[in-house]
């Protein structure tokens, strides 16, 4: 009788699981774009929408009262219980986000006597005032005349003329820092003043005369010795910079303009991210180019394409993520399988083929001049800055389509991407996101780098993705030096409790999922102590409700490992995929995780997720991918079903 009951229970569970997968599959297919791709909202914190409002007033653009009212609604909604604005949902107070959000709301027209503005001001004062704003916020305040240029680091535009052997060079920092800094250096040289027709300032956020404040203090990540040295150099530059020959300054500005105009990238914008795009528009304004000047006009139009405008709220995205969204959704649909899912995935993958960059040798080629381009970017177009993470994931999805369904047309794209990724491996065996051998760590000690995100060194998650791709294409530790060196890198970077750091997803759950998928595909035995320790750690941090969660606090400088948080659909899916990659499909923790996902699925077949589970820059800038709770849970549930229906119980793909 017990066996009959068990069989009936398993049949019911199987039916419920199948229904959940079918519902999620239909939900995901239902939001596919007409040309085959997927693109979901990419939400950051309050800083980007606040900066968008301030940019419009900086330029004295006509007031769009309807749009501003919607942005104000958004900013008011995401204000924290502490009175300020956080970097993540339900997060701690952040000074710079709070200063910018308050400034934007005041610019829109909110009364400083309004309850939410009073609470914000009191929260800022209680933490020492706006003097504790970061460097980027200080540049903004300097251009609005709230603080003087003494409050920001010296960024001499003559940096553009330095030789590569010099300790600081524009190609020794990350792509995002490079594209942001070049137009910002022009602004620092010209020191323009915002038009600001309403004459709005935020002196009241300071506990002292804001025009009296000097440079920022040393950031927690910075070495006292290095910071002292660079601060001394900053002091010297303040004295000598005005003496630089005007002809030299003009040559440097011309070099910055040449750099920018080579990379303008149409309406997708230089670097295809908001900060450099906004800086470029302000740069051309400072250079006397009006709103009809083509480079300025096309970049300005690109900024508006980042807006998400709803019925009651609006915000500005930091960038868009169509390549990432499309390839990950295709993976989930290929796992789900079926007459509708596979054709939809193929349509998405076919859309990706022409997005591969085969011609432009981007900034990465400075250190790898003999490597041919072959990567995909994150955004619709970003030819100078393809990234390895996207490229590896696209290749795995295309390879899976051709292997499992006999689909032709992907071989050339896969081969070229493989060549590029192998050529982009760094000297330590790891892979970075956009650059190679970016080991100039001393540069994070310059006063400008109070955000600690000036560089793009190799990371565990991207390294894992590249290994996953190479291994899925047939390479192993024994046959490939690339894979062997990469696995050795991952062995060295495992934390004592068993986890790996996640640079681009939050955090140790993401990193551990990425690595376990990779080492499984590379042929590391599931009995390897590295894998057993990681699996045991994942089981140990499961929440009581069966899900997994992790807080952004886990990125703290004083490393303490994973930090508990409420369960989320995406982090639960990563943990499940990780455990299944090491052969734990039958583990009770996996069953509980699957039950959590099924129980939290909404009426549209998808999942709701307010918490941020992705990372732009640790401790500074986080992301909420609206697609993550749509395709990752589907992927995990389908993987669970598929493994339970096979005898081997082995994951045979790289993700």
Tab-separated table of N, CA and C in Angstrom, residues 18-126:
chain	number	residue	atom	x	y	z
A	18	UNK	N	5.273	19.405	-14.209
A	18	UNK	CA	5.097	19.588	-15.655
A	18	UNK	C	4.209	20.792	-15.945
A	19	UNK	N	3.172	20.952	-15.133
A	19	UNK	CA	2.270	22.094	-15.307
A	19	UNK	C	3.002	23.408	-15.038
A	20	UNK	N	3.842	23.417	-14.025
A	20	UNK	CA	4.609	24.615	-13.698
A	20	UNK	C	5.558	24.988	-14.827
A	21	UNK	N	6.241	23.983	-15.375
A	21	UNK	CA	7.171	24.224	-16.484
A	21	UNK	C	6.422	24.739	-17.705
A	22	UNK	N	5.286	24.123	-18.000
A	22	UNK	CA	4.503	24.547	-19.174
A	22	UNK	C	4.022	25.981	-19.019
A	23	UNK	N	3.577	26.324	-17.826
A	23	UNK	CA	3.083	27.674	-17.575
A	23	UNK	C	4.211	28.700	-17.702
A	24	UNK	N	5.391	28.379	-17.142
A	24	UNK	CA	6.531	29.290	-17.238
A	24	UNK	C	7.010	29.428	-18.675
A	25	UNK	N	7.007	28.315	-19.392
A	25	UNK	CA	7.429	28.348	-20.797
A	25	UNK	C	6.525	29.273	-21.599
A	26	UNK	N	5.227	29.128	-21.397
A	26	UNK	CA	4.284	29.974	-22.115
A	26	UNK	C	4.457	31.435	-21.727
A	27	UNK	N	4.702	31.666	-20.432
A	27	UNK	CA	4.908	33.036	-19.977
A	27	UNK	C	6.112	33.694	-20.619
A	28	UNK	N	7.208	32.956	-20.729
A	28	UNK	CA	8.431	33.499	-21.326
A	28	UNK	C	8.261	33.710	-22.826
A	29	UNK	N	7.661	32.743	-23.503
A	29	UNK	CA	7.454	32.890	-24.951
A	29	UNK	C	6.539	34.083	-25.239
A	30	UNK	N	5.602	34.325	-24.345
A	30	UNK	CA	4.639	35.400	-24.559
A	30	UNK	C	5.233	36.796	-24.530
A	31	UNK	N	6.452	36.935	-24.026
A	31	UNK	CA	7.073	38.263	-23.976
A	31	UNK	C	8.266	38.365	-24.927
A	32	UNK	N	8.328	37.441	-25.895
A	32	UNK	CA	9.357	37.525	-26.929
A	32	UNK	C	9.022	38.652	-27.893
A	33	UNK	N	10.061	39.382	-28.319
A	33	UNK	CA	9.860	40.458	-29.285
A	33	UNK	C	9.544	39.883	-30.666
A	34	UNK	N	8.960	40.687	-31.512
A	34	UNK	CA	8.499	40.184	-32.814
A	34	UNK	C	9.630	39.671	-33.694
A	35	UNK	N	10.836	40.207	-33.520
A	35	UNK	CA	11.967	39.752	-34.340
A	35	UNK	C	12.729	38.593	-33.701
A	36	UNK	N	12.241	38.106	-32.557
A	36	UNK	CA	12.825	36.908	-31.966
A	36	UNK	C	13.621	37.113	-30.700
A	37	UNK	N	13.997	38.338	-30.385
A	37	UNK	CA	14.848	38.520	-29.205
A	37	UNK	C	14.015	38.826	-27.969
A	38	UNK	N	14.682	38.795	-26.823
A	38	UNK	CA	14.064	39.196	-25.561
A	38	UNK	C	14.856	40.360	-24.983
A	39	UNK	N	14.156	41.290	-24.382
A	39	UNK	CA	14.818	42.349	-23.627
A	39	UNK	C	13.907	42.716	-22.462
A	40	UNK	N	14.463	42.648	-21.270
A	40	UNK	CA	13.713	42.947	-20.056
A	40	UNK	C	14.247	44.232	-19.438
A	41	UNK	N	13.444	44.830	-18.586
A	41	UNK	CA	13.907	46.037	-17.902
A	41	UNK	C	15.151	45.728	-17.071
A	42	UNK	N	16.060	46.708	-17.024
A	42	UNK	CA	17.271	46.597	-16.215
A	42	UNK	C	17.293	47.802	-15.280
A	43	UNK	N	16.991	47.552	-14.027
A	43	UNK	CA	16.795	48.625	-13.057
A	43	UNK	C	17.998	48.733	-12.129
A	44	UNK	N	18.476	49.945	-11.924
A	44	UNK	CA	19.523	50.184	-10.934
A	44	UNK	C	18.873	50.879	-9.736
A	45	UNK	N	19.614	51.729	-9.048
A	45	UNK	CA	19.042	52.437	-7.911
A	45	UNK	C	18.534	53.812	-8.356
A	46	UNK	N	18.294	54.687	-7.404
A	46	UNK	CA	17.696	55.991	-7.704
A	46	UNK	C	18.651	56.949	-8.411
A	47	UNK	N	19.944	56.632	-8.450
A	47	UNK	CA	20.903	57.618	-8.958
A	47	UNK	C	20.718	57.922	-10.440
A	48	UNK	N	20.461	56.903	-11.248
A	48	UNK	CA	20.362	57.144	-12.696
A	48	UNK	C	19.132	57.991	-13.036
A	49	UNK	N	17.936	57.652	-12.550
A	49	UNK	CA	16.801	58.552	-12.831
A	49	UNK	C	16.997	59.953	-12.265
A	50	UNK	N	17.637	60.065	-11.085
A	50	UNK	CA	17.905	61.392	-10.527
A	50	UNK	C	18.864	62.165	-11.423
A	51	UNK	N	19.911	61.504	-11.880
A	51	UNK	CA	20.873	62.160	-12.775
A	51	UNK	C	20.211	62.575	-14.081
A	52	UNK	N	19.272	61.768	-14.565
A	52	UNK	CA	18.566	62.124	-15.799
A	52	UNK	C	17.812	63.440	-15.634
A	53	UNK	N	17.105	63.571	-14.506
A	53	UNK	CA	16.388	64.825	-14.228
A	53	UNK	C	17.363	65.993	-14.171
A	54	UNK	N	18.464	65.807	-13.463
A	54	UNK	CA	19.440	66.887	-13.300
A	54	UNK	C	20.113	67.228	-14.624
A	55	UNK	N	20.317	66.235	-15.488
A	55	UNK	CA	20.887	66.503	-16.811
A	55	UNK	C	19.983	67.440	-17.606
A	56	UNK	N	18.694	67.179	-17.583
A	56	UNK	CA	17.765	68.031	-18.332
A	56	UNK	C	17.830	69.479	-17.842
A	57	UNK	N	17.947	69.671	-16.534
A	57	UNK	CA	18.004	71.029	-15.986
A	57	UNK	C	19.395	71.635	-16.164
A	58	UNK	N	20.411	70.799	-16.166
A	58	UNK	CA	21.762	71.277	-16.478
A	58	UNK	C	21.768	71.935	-17.861
A	59	UNK	N	21.075	71.289	-18.807
A	59	UNK	CA	21.048	71.758	-20.194
A	59	UNK	C	19.954	72.791	-20.446
A	60	UNK	N	19.116	73.051	-19.458
A	60	UNK	CA	17.969	73.954	-19.602
A	60	UNK	C	17.028	73.476	-20.695
A	61	UNK	N	16.808	72.168	-20.748
A	61	UNK	CA	15.844	71.637	-21.705
A	61	UNK	C	14.430	71.997	-21.267
A	62	UNK	N	13.491	72.048	-22.193
A	62	UNK	CA	12.101	72.338	-21.814
A	62	UNK	C	11.608	71.330	-20.783
A	63	UNK	N	10.923	71.818	-19.783
A	63	UNK	CA	10.436	70.935	-18.718
A	63	UNK	C	9.331	70.034	-19.266
A	64	UNK	N	9.515	68.720	-19.065
A	64	UNK	CA	8.475	67.744	-19.391
A	64	UNK	C	7.801	67.389	-18.069
A	65	UNK	N	6.761	68.133	-17.734
A	65	UNK	CA	6.139	68.003	-16.409
A	65	UNK	C	5.553	66.614	-16.177
A	66	UNK	N	4.999	66.020	-17.226
A	66	UNK	CA	4.400	64.690	-17.076
A	66	UNK	C	5.475	63.656	-16.763
A	67	UNK	N	6.584	63.683	-17.533
A	67	UNK	CA	7.682	62.743	-17.297
A	67	UNK	C	8.302	62.968	-15.926
A	68	UNK	N	8.533	64.224	-15.576
A	68	UNK	CA	9.143	64.509	-14.274
A	68	UNK	C	8.254	64.045	-13.125
A	69	UNK	N	6.952	64.193	-13.274
A	69	UNK	CA	6.039	63.742	-12.219
A	69	UNK	C	6.135	62.227	-12.034
A	70	UNK	N	6.278	61.510	-13.142
A	70	UNK	CA	6.398	60.053	-13.053
A	70	UNK	C	7.731	59.638	-12.425
A	71	UNK	N	8.805	60.343	-12.772
A	71	UNK	CA	10.101	60.040	-12.154
A	71	UNK	C	10.052	60.365	-10.663
A	72	UNK	N	9.394	61.467	-10.323
A	72	UNK	CA	9.251	61.828	-8.905
A	72	UNK	C	8.490	60.745	-8.144
A	73	UNK	N	7.446	60.194	-8.751
A	73	UNK	CA	6.706	59.102	-8.107
A	73	UNK	C	7.612	57.910	-7.843
A	74	UNK	N	8.449	57.611	-8.822
A	74	UNK	CA	9.392	56.494	-8.662
A	74	UNK	C	10.366	56.778	-7.521
A	75	UNK	N	10.942	57.970	-7.527
A	75	UNK	CA	11.928	58.312	-6.497
A	75	UNK	C	11.312	58.296	-5.098
A	76	UNK	N	10.109	58.780	-4.979
A	76	UNK	CA	9.463	58.764	-3.662
A	76	UNK	C	9.182	57.333	-3.205
A	77	UNK	N	8.780	56.486	-4.149
A	77	UNK	CA	8.457	55.098	-3.779
A	77	UNK	C	9.681	54.338	-3.287
A	78	UNK	N	10.848	54.569	-3.876
A	78	UNK	CA	12.030	53.778	-3.507
A	78	UNK	C	12.816	54.404	-2.358
A	79	UNK	N	12.308	55.511	-1.800
A	79	UNK	CA	12.942	56.071	-0.604
A	79	UNK	C	12.861	55.051	0.527
A	80	UNK	N	13.951	54.917	1.284
A	80	UNK	CA	14.005	53.916	2.336
A	80	UNK	C	13.322	54.365	3.617
A	81	UNK	N	13.043	53.392	4.488
A	81	UNK	CA	12.445	53.697	5.788
A	81	UNK	C	13.368	54.562	6.636
A	82	UNK	N	14.663	54.520	6.331
A	82	UNK	CA	15.645	55.330	7.065
A	82	UNK	C	15.628	56.788	6.638
A	83	UNK	N	14.855	57.112	5.622
A	83	UNK	CA	14.746	58.490	5.166
A	83	UNK	C	15.552	58.808	3.936
A	84	UNK	N	16.599	58.041	3.717
A	84	UNK	CA	17.427	58.260	2.535
A	84	UNK	C	17.093	57.263	1.443
A	85	UNK	N	18.020	57.118	0.504
A	85	UNK	CA	17.815	56.185	-0.603
A	85	UNK	C	18.885	55.104	-0.550
A	86	UNK	N	18.489	53.851	-0.755
A	86	UNK	CA	19.430	52.735	-0.726
A	86	UNK	C	19.948	52.398	-2.122
A	87	UNK	N	20.889	51.475	-2.181
A	87	UNK	CA	21.404	50.984	-3.462
A	87	UNK	C	20.658	49.739	-3.926
A	88	UNK	N	19.931	49.101	-3.002
A	88	UNK	CA	19.152	47.901	-3.321
A	88	UNK	C	17.815	47.983	-2.592
A	89	UNK	N	16.894	47.144	-2.991
A	89	UNK	CA	15.590	47.086	-2.338
A	89	UNK	C	15.761	46.775	-0.854
A	90	UNK	N	15.171	47.590	-0.011
A	90	UNK	CA	15.267	47.426	1.450
A	90	UNK	C	16.698	47.528	1.958
A	91	UNK	N	17.543	48.234	1.221
A	91	UNK	CA	18.953	48.331	1.602
A	91	UNK	C	19.236	49.467	2.567
A	92	UNK	N	20.484	49.542	2.976
A	92	UNK	CA	20.933	50.575	3.907
A	92	UNK	C	20.982	51.943	3.224
A	93	UNK	N	21.022	52.972	4.024
A	93	UNK	CA	21.156	54.349	3.542
A	93	UNK	C	22.435	54.492	2.723
A	94	UNK	N	22.349	55.188	1.600
A	94	UNK	CA	23.540	55.527	0.818
A	94	UNK	C	23.582	57.037	0.613
A	95	UNK	N	24.688	57.647	0.974
A	95	UNK	CA	24.781	59.104	0.951
A	95	UNK	C	24.626	59.672	-0.453
A	96	UNK	N	25.377	59.161	-1.401
A	96	UNK	CA	25.350	59.758	-2.741
A	96	UNK	C	24.007	59.563	-3.419
A	97	UNK	N	23.434	58.377	-3.293
A	97	UNK	CA	22.101	58.150	-3.860
A	97	UNK	C	21.090	59.095	-3.228
A	98	UNK	N	21.216	59.328	-1.930
A	98	UNK	CA	20.271	60.188	-1.217
A	98	UNK	C	20.407	61.644	-1.642
A	99	UNK	N	21.643	62.109	-1.789
A	99	UNK	CA	21.869	63.496	-2.209
A	99	UNK	C	21.301	63.732	-3.606
A	100	UNK	N	21.552	62.795	-4.509
A	100	UNK	CA	21.070	62.967	-5.884
A	100	UNK	C	19.545	62.889	-5.958
A	101	UNK	N	18.959	61.943	-5.237
A	101	UNK	CA	17.505	61.803	-5.276
A	101	UNK	C	16.824	63.041	-4.689
A	102	UNK	N	17.346	63.532	-3.571
A	102	UNK	CA	16.811	64.750	-2.952
A	102	UNK	C	16.938	65.927	-3.921
A	103	UNK	N	18.100	66.084	-4.538
A	103	UNK	CA	18.358	67.176	-5.480
A	103	UNK	C	17.369	67.104	-6.640
A	104	UNK	N	17.167	65.894	-7.175
A	104	UNK	CA	16.252	65.736	-8.310
A	104	UNK	C	14.821	66.073	-7.916
A	105	UNK	N	14.381	65.604	-6.757
A	105	UNK	CA	13.016	65.900	-6.317
A	105	UNK	C	12.822	67.396	-6.075
A	106	UNK	N	13.828	68.023	-5.509
A	106	UNK	CA	13.749	69.475	-5.310
A	106	UNK	C	13.707	70.182	-6.667
A	107	UNK	N	14.490	69.702	-7.625
A	107	UNK	CA	14.507	70.294	-8.960
A	107	UNK	C	13.145	70.130	-9.634
A	108	UNK	N	12.518	68.984	-9.418
A	108	UNK	CA	11.201	68.733	-10.009
A	108	UNK	C	10.145	69.653	-9.405
A	109	UNK	N	10.357	70.030	-8.140
A	109	UNK	CA	9.412	70.954	-7.517
A	109	UNK	C	8.894	70.530	-6.165
A	110	UNK	N	9.395	69.411	-5.616
A	110	UNK	CA	8.955	69.002	-4.286
A	110	UNK	C	9.416	70.036	-3.254
A	111	UNK	N	8.526	70.397	-2.372
A	111	UNK	CA	8.849	71.370	-1.333
A	111	UNK	C	9.838	70.782	-0.340
A	112	UNK	N	10.807	71.584	0.069
A	112	UNK	CA	11.766	71.114	1.071
A	112	UNK	C	11.090	70.898	2.424
A	113	UNK	N	9.866	71.407	2.563
A	113	UNK	CA	9.123	71.199	3.804
A	113	UNK	C	8.239	69.953	3.757
A	114	UNK	N	8.181	69.307	2.598
A	114	UNK	CA	7.389	68.082	2.490
A	114	UNK	C	7.975	67.020	3.414
A	115	UNK	N	7.120	66.167	3.945
A	115	UNK	CA	7.562	65.199	4.957
A	115	UNK	C	8.702	64.318	4.456
A	116	UNK	N	8.603	63.856	3.205
A	116	UNK	CA	9.649	62.951	2.698
A	116	UNK	C	10.966	63.685	2.489
A	117	UNK	N	10.904	64.977	2.175
A	117	UNK	CA	12.131	65.758	2.002
A	117	UNK	C	12.770	66.067	3.359
A	118	UNK	N	11.945	66.336	4.344
A	118	UNK	CA	12.464	66.580	5.695
A	118	UNK	C	13.151	65.321	6.219
A	119	UNK	N	12.503	64.173	6.010
A	119	UNK	CA	13.098	62.915	6.471
A	119	UNK	C	14.430	62.653	5.781
A	120	UNK	N	14.479	62.941	4.484
A	120	UNK	CA	15.719	62.733	3.740
A	120	UNK	C	16.820	63.659	4.250
A	121	UNK	N	16.488	64.891	4.442
A	121	UNK	CA	17.478	65.874	4.911
A	121	UNK	C	18.000	65.496	6.300
A	122	UNK	N	17.091	65.078	7.166
A	122	UNK	CA	17.506	64.683	8.513
A	122	UNK	C	18.410	63.453	8.469
A	123	UNK	N	18.093	62.507	7.577
A	123	UNK	CA	18.922	61.305	7.455
A	123	UNK	C	20.322	61.654	6.950
A	124	UNK	N	20.392	62.592	6.000
A	124	UNK	CA	21.680	63.023	5.468
A	124	UNK	C	22.477	63.746	6.550
A	125	UNK	N	21.832	64.632	7.279
A	125	UNK	CA	22.512	65.363	8.356
A	125	UNK	C	23.019	64.413	9.444
A	126	UNK	N	22.205	63.421	9.775
A	126	UNK	CA	22.564	62.495	10.855
A	126	UNK	C	23.814	61.693	10.529
